[in-house]
Amino acid sequence: MSGRTRSPNEKLGAMLAVAGISNAGLARRVNDLGRQRGLTLRYDKTSVARWVTKGMVPQGAVPHLIAAAIGGKLGRPVPLHEIGLGDADPAPELGLAFPRDVEAAIRSATDLWRVDLGERGSAGGGRYWQSLAGAFSVAAYATPVSRWLITPADGAVARTLQDPSTRRVGHADAQKLREAAEDARHWDSKYGGGDWRAGLVPECLRNEAAPLLTGSYSDEVGRALFQATSELSRLAGYMAFDVGQHEAAQRYYIQALRLARAAADVPLGGYVLASMSLQATYRGFSEEGIDLAQAAIERNRAVATARTMGFFHLMEARAHARAGDEALCGQSLAKAETFLERSRPGDEDPHWIDFFNVDRFAADAAECYRDLKLPGQVRRFTQQALAKPQEGFIRTHSLRLVVAAVAELESGDLDAACAMGEQAMDVVERVSSARSREYVKDFLLRLEPHRAEPQVAALAARARALVS
């Protein structure tokens, strides 16, 4: 574990001082980040002292975990050279670029899919992405978003190669990828991003999409191909987000946005931005979440359908709620509802927005009011969200049930909260989703003042077993 030695690493010591992290604190953060990636690490303050004073260089992914730990504290990416570990494997930088040139964009996406997927762990939550150890940084979205806003569509994407061995790509190839994305999207909605079949999406990107992108195709076929691969990359990012692998999700989202630009699909680019917005908001960057949602809204005025615009405003509302701004949240919710009411069956909605309906609006509105600490509103909207069966959206149903349990608890009805909590546990047990379990953890914390009550003790024991 110690690796090779050299002179004292003064850069690392200086960065620890700037970040205000002790040796023991860094060791703990590195161990925690490793555990999230399926790695068993047992570093302590002595290990860190060796890295700093004796220049010992840890092996494998550990240098990237060190950078991630420091970057997480500073709130920005920390390159390896800044901490004196610049000779480590640069793989974690993959996927963060948003190239201006289409050929470079193809290389950026396919390099991410191939290298990232080279180290798959066993089936289950998040190990598909454990080789990417960089820290999530909302600042990494700045350049991609600004370039997309300036130029949301590439001019021409035809790719004509003279090599006779080069694969000629047709509409059927692009359609096959689109169908794969649709199947995976519905599977993810049912069982969560950590289900073993979620691995089919990154495998499809590596084994099917990458060879097609490097083939030969007309401009029309190329647009369809970039559209399908953008959808797949966004979905891979959403699955990574759902299992708590935010750094990998960020890379997939950035590449999905770049591919949407090559597809000249502005609404799809907006959908990727909305996904980025939800992630940023969830990670505690509500102001940036607002900016990302508004970027999607501004570029799609008079372009996207009413249903699509409604969803973008809903993500804006989620970010305003996390920021604690009840007035702006209410305005965004009103716009989302108005756009949704304007939508008609004959509208040419993109297929990926089919999930957004009145029930989904109510569920997200409930979460907004939960964040704003208005339990009466939460109860009203959760009742609406839970009024119909959610057979195809098991993960979403689990989230709604936990939010409903929180609303009952915050309203002072402990018995109803526990009853709803038991229902929630039944559903959360059926999905592989770190997000669902985070909601359960939040509910557990809220139950703590009532831990002496018998019904609470039983429910809490079940919840702890589920999230441990």
Coordinates of C-alpha atoms in Angstrom, one line a residue:
M1 CA 0.0 0.0 0.0
S2 CA 2.8 2.4 0.7
G3 CA 4.3 2.4 -2.8
R4 CA 7.6 4.0 -3.9
T5 CA 9.3 6.8 -1.9
R6 CA 10.8 10.2 -2.7
S7 CA 11.5 13.5 -1.0
P8 CA 8.9 15.0 1.4
N9 CA 5.6 16.0 -0.4
E10 CA 5.5 19.7 0.5
K11 CA 2.6 20.3 -1.9
L12 CA 0.4 17.8 -0.2
G13 CA 1.2 19.2 3.2
A14 CA 0.4 22.7 2.0
M15 CA -2.9 21.7 0.5
L16 CA -4.0 20.0 3.7
A17 CA -3.2 23.2 5.5
V18 CA -5.2 25.3 3.0
A19 CA -8.2 22.9 3.2
G20 CA -8.0 22.7 6.9
I21 CA -7.8 18.9 7.0
S22 CA -5.9 17.0 9.6
N23 CA -3.9 13.9 8.9
A24 CA -6.6 11.8 10.7
G25 CA -9.3 13.7 8.8
L26 CA -7.7 13.0 5.4
A27 CA -7.3 9.3 6.3
R28 CA -10.9 9.0 7.3
R29 CA -12.1 10.8 4.1
V30 CA -10.0 8.6 1.9
N31 CA -11.2 5.4 3.6
D32 CA -14.8 6.5 3.2
L33 CA -14.4 7.4 -0.5
G34 CA -12.7 4.0 -1.1
R35 CA -15.6 2.2 0.6
Q36 CA -18.1 3.9 -1.7
R37 CA -16.1 2.4 -4.6
G38 CA -16.0 -1.1 -3.2
L39 CA -12.4 -0.7 -1.8
T40 CA -11.4 -1.7 1.7
L41 CA -8.8 0.8 2.9
R42 CA -7.5 1.2 6.4
Y43 CA -5.4 4.4 6.4
D44 CA -4.8 6.4 9.5
K45 CA -3.0 9.6 10.5
T46 CA 0.4 7.8 10.5
S47 CA -0.2 6.8 6.8
V48 CA -0.9 10.4 5.9
A49 CA 2.2 11.6 7.8
R50 CA 4.3 9.2 5.7
W51 CA 2.8 10.6 2.5
V52 CA 3.6 14.1 3.6
T53 CA 6.9 13.9 5.5
K54 CA 8.5 10.9 3.7
G55 CA 7.0 11.4 0.3
M56 CA 5.6 7.9 0.2
V57 CA 3.2 7.5 -2.8
P58 CA 0.1 5.3 -2.3
Q59 CA -0.7 3.0 -5.2
G60 CA -3.8 2.4 -7.4
A61 CA -6.7 4.7 -7.1
V62 CA -5.6 6.2 -3.7
P63 CA -3.9 9.3 -5.2
H64 CA -7.2 10.2 -6.8
L65 CA -9.1 9.6 -3.6
I66 CA -6.7 12.0 -1.9
A67 CA -7.4 14.6 -4.5
A68 CA -11.2 13.9 -4.2
A69 CA -11.1 14.3 -0.5
I70 CA -9.3 17.6 -0.6
G71 CA -11.4 18.8 -3.5
G72 CA -14.6 18.0 -1.7
K73 CA -13.5 20.2 1.2
L74 CA -12.4 23.0 -1.1
G75 CA -15.4 22.8 -3.3
R76 CA -13.4 22.5 -6.6
P77 CA -11.5 19.9 -8.6
V78 CA -8.0 19.4 -7.3
P79 CA -5.6 18.1 -10.0
L80 CA -3.0 15.5 -8.9
H81 CA 0.0 17.8 -9.7
E82 CA -1.4 20.3 -7.2
I83 CA -0.9 17.8 -4.4
G84 CA 2.5 16.5 -5.7
L85 CA 1.0 13.3 -7.1
G86 CA 1.0 14.3 -10.8
D87 CA 2.6 11.0 -12.0
A88 CA -0.5 8.9 -11.1
D89 CA -2.9 7.5 -13.7
P90 CA -4.8 10.4 -15.2
A91 CA -8.0 8.3 -15.8
P92 CA -10.2 10.4 -13.5
E93 CA -9.9 13.4 -15.8
L94 CA -11.8 11.5 -18.5
G95 CA -15.2 12.8 -19.4
L96 CA -14.9 16.3 -18.0
A97 CA -14.0 17.9 -21.4
F98 CA -16.6 19.5 -23.7
P99 CA -14.7 19.7 -27.0
R100 CA -15.7 22.2 -29.6
D101 CA -14.8 19.9 -32.5
V102 CA -17.1 16.9 -33.3
E103 CA -14.3 14.4 -33.8
A104 CA -12.8 15.4 -30.5
A105 CA -16.2 15.0 -28.9
I106 CA -16.4 11.5 -30.2
R107 CA -13.0 10.7 -28.7
S108 CA -14.0 12.3 -25.4
A109 CA -17.1 10.2 -25.0
T110 CA -15.7 6.9 -26.3
D111 CA -12.5 7.2 -24.2
L112 CA -14.7 7.6 -21.1
W113 CA -16.9 4.6 -21.9
R114 CA -13.9 2.4 -22.7
V115 CA -11.6 3.3 -19.8
D116 CA -14.3 3.8 -17.2
L117 CA -15.7 0.4 -18.0
G118 CA -12.4 -1.4 -17.9
E119 CA -12.7 -2.2 -14.2
R120 CA -16.2 -3.5 -13.4
G121 CA -16.8 -4.9 -9.9
S122 CA -19.4 -7.5 -9.0
A123 CA -23.0 -6.9 -9.6
G124 CA -24.7 -4.2 -7.5
G125 CA -24.6 -0.6 -6.3
G126 CA -22.2 1.6 -8.0
R127 CA -19.2 -0.7 -8.6
Y128 CA -19.5 -0.2 -12.4
W129 CA -17.9 3.2 -11.9
Q130 CA -15.4 2.6 -9.1
S131 CA -12.4 3.3 -11.4
L132 CA -13.4 7.0 -11.6
A133 CA -12.2 8.4 -8.2
G134 CA -12.3 12.1 -8.9
A135 CA -14.5 14.4 -6.7
F136 CA -17.8 15.8 -7.9
S137 CA -17.4 19.5 -8.5
V138 CA -20.4 21.6 -9.6
A139 CA -17.8 24.0 -11.1
A140 CA -17.0 21.4 -13.7
Y141 CA -20.4 22.1 -15.4
A142 CA -19.5 25.8 -16.1
T143 CA -17.7 25.3 -19.4
P144 CA -20.0 22.7 -20.8
V145 CA -23.1 24.7 -20.1
S146 CA -21.7 28.0 -21.4
R147 CA -20.5 26.3 -24.7
W148 CA -23.9 24.6 -25.1
L149 CA -25.7 27.9 -24.5
I150 CA -23.6 29.7 -27.1
T151 CA -23.8 26.9 -29.7
P152 CA -26.5 24.3 -28.9
A153 CA -26.1 22.5 -32.3
D154 CA -23.1 21.6 -34.5
G155 CA -23.2 22.5 -38.1
A156 CA -22.5 19.1 -39.8
V157 CA -21.7 15.7 -38.4
A158 CA -21.4 13.5 -41.4
R159 CA -18.4 11.1 -41.2
T160 CA -17.0 9.7 -44.4
L161 CA -14.0 7.4 -44.2
Q162 CA -12.3 5.8 -47.2
D163 CA -11.1 2.7 -45.3
P164 CA -13.1 -0.2 -46.7
S165 CA -13.0 -1.9 -43.3
T166 CA -14.9 1.0 -41.6
R167 CA -18.4 0.2 -40.6
R168 CA -21.1 1.9 -42.5
V169 CA -23.8 3.0 -40.0
G170 CA -27.5 3.3 -41.0
H171 CA -30.7 4.3 -39.4
A172 CA -31.4 0.8 -38.1
D173 CA -28.2 1.0 -36.0
A174 CA -29.3 4.3 -34.4
Q175 CA -32.8 2.9 -33.8
K176 CA -31.4 -0.1 -32.1
L177 CA -29.5 2.1 -29.6
R178 CA -32.6 4.2 -29.0
E179 CA -34.6 1.1 -28.2
A180 CA -31.9 -0.1 -25.8
A181 CA -32.1 3.3 -24.1
E182 CA -35.9 3.1 -23.8
D183 CA -35.8 -0.5 -22.3
A184 CA -33.1 0.5 -19.8
R185 CA -34.9 3.7 -18.8
H186 CA -38.1 1.8 -17.9
W187 CA -36.1 -0.9 -16.1
D188 CA -34.2 1.8 -14.1
S189 CA -37.5 3.4 -13.1
K190 CA -38.7 0.1 -11.7
Y191 CA -35.7 -1.2 -9.9
G192 CA -33.2 1.6 -9.5
G193 CA -29.7 2.4 -10.8
G194 CA -28.0 -0.3 -8.7
D195 CA -29.8 -3.2 -10.2
W196 CA -27.6 -5.7 -11.9
R197 CA -29.2 -5.0 -15.3
A198 CA -28.1 -1.4 -15.0
G199 CA -24.7 -2.7 -16.2
L200 CA -26.2 -3.2 -19.6
V201 CA -26.3 0.5 -20.3
P202 CA -22.5 1.1 -19.9
E203 CA -21.8 -2.1 -21.7
C204 CA -24.0 -0.9 -24.6
L205 CA -22.1 2.3 -24.7
R206 CA -18.8 0.6 -24.8
N207 CA -19.6 -2.4 -27.1
E208 CA -22.3 -1.0 -29.3
A209 CA -22.3 2.8 -29.3
A210 CA -18.6 3.5 -29.4
P211 CA -17.9 1.4 -32.6
L212 CA -20.9 3.1 -34.3
L213 CA -19.7 6.6 -33.5
T214 CA -16.3 5.9 -35.0
G215 CA -17.9 4.5 -38.2
S216 CA -19.0 6.2 -41.4
Y217 CA -22.4 7.8 -41.7
S218 CA -24.4 10.6 -43.4
D219 CA -25.4 13.8 -41.6
E220 CA -28.9 12.6 -41.1
V221 CA -27.9 9.2 -39.7
G222 CA -25.2 10.9 -37.6
R223 CA -27.8 13.2 -35.9
A224 CA -29.9 10.2 -35.0
L225 CA -26.8 8.3 -33.7
F226 CA -25.7 11.2 -31.6
Q227 CA -29.2 11.6 -30.2
A228 CA -29.4 7.9 -29.2
T229 CA -25.9 7.9 -27.6
S230 CA -26.8 11.1 -25.7
E231 CA -29.8 9.5 -24.3
L232 CA -27.8 6.4 -23.2
S233 CA -25.0 8.5 -21.7
R234 CA -27.6 10.6 -19.8
L235 CA -29.2 7.4 -18.5
A236 CA -25.9 6.0 -17.4
G237 CA -25.3 9.2 -15.5
Y238 CA -28.7 9.1 -13.9
M239 CA -28.0 5.5 -12.8
A240 CA -24.7 6.5 -11.4
F241 CA -26.4 9.4 -9.6
D242 CA -29.0 7.0 -8.2
V243 CA -26.4 4.7 -6.6
G244 CA -24.4 7.6 -5.2
Q245 CA -21.6 7.7 -7.7
H246 CA -21.8 11.5 -8.4
E247 CA -18.4 11.9 -9.9
A248 CA -19.1 9.3 -12.6
A249 CA -22.6 10.7 -13.1
Q250 CA -21.1 14.1 -13.8
R251 CA -18.8 12.8 -16.5
Y252 CA -21.7 10.9 -18.2
Y253 CA -23.9 14.0 -18.1
I254 CA -21.2 16.2 -19.6
Q255 CA -20.7 13.8 -22.5
A256 CA -24.5 13.5 -22.9
L257 CA -24.8 17.2 -23.3
R258 CA -22.0 17.3 -25.9
L259 CA -23.6 14.5 -27.8
A260 CA -26.9 16.3 -27.7
R261 CA -25.2 19.3 -29.3
A262 CA -23.9 17.0 -32.1
A263 CA -27.5 15.7 -32.5
A264 CA -28.8 19.3 -32.8
D265 CA -31.4 18.3 -30.3
V266 CA -31.9 21.3 -28.1
P267 CA -34.7 19.8 -25.9
L268 CA -32.6 16.8 -25.2
G269 CA -29.7 19.1 -24.2
G270 CA -32.2 20.8 -21.9
Y271 CA -33.1 17.4 -20.4
V272 CA -29.5 16.7 -19.6
L273 CA -29.2 20.1 -18.0
A274 CA -32.3 19.4 -15.9
S275 CA -30.6 16.2 -14.8
M276 CA -27.5 18.1 -13.9
S277 CA -29.7 20.6 -12.0
L278 CA -31.3 17.8 -9.9
Q279 CA -27.8 16.4 -9.1
A280 CA -26.4 19.8 -8.1
T281 CA -29.4 20.5 -5.9
Y282 CA -29.2 17.1 -4.3
R283 CA -25.5 17.7 -3.6
G284 CA -26.3 20.9 -1.8
F285 CA -25.5 23.4 -4.6
S286 CA -29.0 24.8 -4.9
E287 CA -27.9 28.1 -6.5
E288 CA -26.0 26.2 -9.3
G289 CA -29.1 24.0 -9.6
I290 CA -31.2 27.0 -10.3
D291 CA -28.7 28.2 -13.0
L292 CA -28.7 24.8 -14.7
A293 CA -32.5 24.6 -14.8
Q294 CA -32.8 28.1 -16.1
A295 CA -30.2 27.4 -18.8
A296 CA -32.5 24.6 -20.0
I297 CA -35.5 26.9 -19.9
E298 CA -33.9 29.8 -21.7
R299 CA -32.6 27.8 -24.6
N300 CA -35.8 25.9 -25.1
R301 CA -38.3 28.8 -25.2
A302 CA -40.3 28.4 -28.4
V303 CA -38.4 25.1 -29.1
A304 CA -39.5 22.5 -26.6
T305 CA -43.1 21.2 -26.1
A306 CA -45.2 22.4 -23.2
R307 CA -44.7 19.1 -21.2
T308 CA -41.0 19.4 -21.6
M309 CA -40.9 23.0 -20.5
G310 CA -43.1 22.1 -17.5
F311 CA -40.5 19.6 -16.4
F312 CA -37.6 22.1 -16.7
H313 CA -39.6 24.6 -14.5
L314 CA -40.2 21.8 -12.0
M315 CA -36.5 21.2 -11.6
E316 CA -36.1 25.0 -11.1
A317 CA -38.7 24.7 -8.3
R318 CA -36.8 21.9 -6.7
A319 CA -33.6 24.0 -6.6
H320 CA -35.5 27.1 -5.3
A321 CA -37.0 24.9 -2.5
R322 CA -33.6 23.7 -1.4
A323 CA -32.4 27.3 -1.4
G324 CA -35.2 28.1 1.0
D325 CA -37.0 30.5 -1.3
E326 CA -40.7 29.8 -0.9
A327 CA -41.9 32.6 -3.2
L328 CA -39.7 31.7 -6.2
C329 CA -40.4 28.0 -5.7
G330 CA -44.1 28.7 -5.8
Q331 CA -43.7 30.7 -9.0
S332 CA -41.7 27.9 -10.7
L333 CA -44.3 25.3 -9.6
A334 CA -47.1 27.4 -11.0
K335 CA -45.3 27.7 -14.3
A336 CA -44.6 23.9 -14.3
E337 CA -48.3 23.2 -13.7
T338 CA -49.4 25.7 -16.3
F339 CA -47.2 24.2 -19.0
L340 CA -48.3 20.7 -18.0
E341 CA -52.0 21.7 -18.3
R342 CA -51.2 23.1 -21.8
S343 CA -49.9 19.8 -23.0
R344 CA -52.1 17.8 -25.3
P345 CA -52.1 14.2 -26.6
G346 CA -51.3 15.4 -30.1
D347 CA -48.1 17.3 -29.1
E348 CA -44.9 16.0 -30.5
D349 CA -43.4 15.3 -27.1
P350 CA -40.0 13.5 -27.0
H351 CA -40.4 9.9 -25.9
W352 CA -38.1 10.5 -22.9
I353 CA -40.6 12.9 -21.2
D354 CA -43.5 10.4 -21.0
F355 CA -43.0 10.0 -17.3
F356 CA -43.9 13.7 -16.5
N357 CA -47.6 13.8 -15.7
V358 CA -49.8 15.2 -12.9
D359 CA -48.7 12.5 -10.5
R360 CA -45.1 13.3 -11.0
F361 CA -45.7 17.0 -10.6
A362 CA -47.5 16.3 -7.3
A363 CA -44.6 14.1 -6.1
D364 CA -42.0 16.8 -6.8
A365 CA -44.1 19.5 -5.4
A366 CA -44.4 17.5 -2.2
E367 CA -40.6 17.3 -2.0
C368 CA -40.3 21.0 -2.6
Y369 CA -42.6 21.7 0.4
R370 CA -40.8 19.2 2.5
D371 CA -37.6 21.2 1.9
L372 CA -39.5 24.3 2.8
K373 CA -40.8 22.7 6.0
L374 CA -44.5 23.1 5.1
P375 CA -46.0 19.7 6.1
G376 CA -49.5 20.7 5.3
Q377 CA -48.6 21.2 1.7
V378 CA -46.5 18.0 1.7
R379 CA -49.5 16.0 2.8
R380 CA -51.8 17.5 0.2
F381 CA -49.4 16.8 -2.7
T382 CA -48.3 13.3 -1.5
Q383 CA -52.0 12.2 -1.3
Q384 CA -52.4 13.3 -4.9
A385 CA -49.1 11.6 -5.9
L386 CA -50.1 8.3 -4.3
A387 CA -53.7 8.3 -5.5
K388 CA -52.9 6.0 -8.4
P389 CA -50.9 2.7 -8.7
Q390 CA -47.3 3.2 -9.7
E391 CA -46.5 -0.2 -11.2
G392 CA -43.9 1.0 -13.7
F393 CA -42.2 3.4 -11.3
I394 CA -41.3 1.4 -8.2
R395 CA -38.3 3.6 -7.1
T396 CA -40.4 6.7 -7.5
H397 CA -43.1 5.2 -5.5
S398 CA -40.7 4.4 -2.7
L399 CA -39.5 8.0 -2.6
R400 CA -43.1 9.2 -2.4
L401 CA -44.0 6.9 0.5
V402 CA -41.0 8.1 2.5
V403 CA -41.9 11.7 1.8
A404 CA -45.5 11.0 2.9
A405 CA -44.2 9.4 6.1
V406 CA -42.1 12.5 6.8
A407 CA -45.2 14.7 6.2
E408 CA -47.3 12.7 8.7
L409 CA -44.5 12.9 11.2
E410 CA -44.0 16.7 10.8
S411 CA -47.8 17.1 11.1
G412 CA -47.7 15.5 14.5
D413 CA -49.4 12.1 13.6
L414 CA -46.8 9.6 14.8
D415 CA -49.0 6.6 14.3
A416 CA -49.8 7.6 10.6
A417 CA -46.1 8.3 10.1
C418 CA -45.1 4.8 11.3
A419 CA -47.8 3.1 9.2
M420 CA -46.7 5.0 6.1
G421 CA -43.0 4.3 7.0
E422 CA -43.8 0.5 7.1
Q423 CA -45.3 0.8 3.6
A424 CA -42.2 2.7 2.5
M425 CA -39.9 0.0 3.8
D426 CA -41.8 -2.7 1.9
V427 CA -41.1 -0.8 -1.4
V428 CA -37.6 0.4 -0.7
E429 CA -36.6 -3.2 -0.1
R430 CA -37.5 -4.0 -3.8
V431 CA -35.2 -1.4 -5.4
S432 CA -31.5 -1.0 -5.6
S433 CA -31.2 2.8 -5.1
A434 CA -28.9 4.7 -2.8
R435 CA -31.2 7.6 -3.2
S436 CA -34.1 5.7 -1.7
R437 CA -32.0 4.7 1.2
E438 CA -30.8 8.2 1.8
Y439 CA -34.5 9.2 2.1
V440 CA -34.9 6.4 4.6
K441 CA -31.9 7.7 6.6
D442 CA -33.4 11.2 6.7
F443 CA -36.7 9.7 8.0
L444 CA -34.7 7.8 10.6
L445 CA -33.1 11.1 11.9
R446 CA -36.5 12.7 12.1
L447 CA -37.8 9.8 14.1
E448 CA -35.0 10.0 16.7
P449 CA -36.9 12.3 19.2
H450 CA -39.6 9.6 19.3
R451 CA -37.3 6.6 19.7
A452 CA -38.8 5.6 23.0
E453 CA -42.2 4.8 21.5
P454 CA -42.6 1.1 20.8
Q455 CA -43.9 1.5 17.2
V456 CA -41.0 3.8 16.4
A457 CA -38.4 1.4 17.9
A458 CA -39.6 -1.5 15.7
L459 CA -39.7 0.7 12.5
A460 CA -36.3 2.2 13.2
A461 CA -34.8 -1.2 13.7
R462 CA -36.1 -2.3 10.3
A463 CA -35.0 0.9 8.6
R464 CA -31.5 0.7 10.1
A465 CA -31.2 -2.9 8.8
L466 CA -32.2 -1.7 5.4
V467 CA -29.7 1.2 5.1
S468 CA -26.7 -0.4 6.9

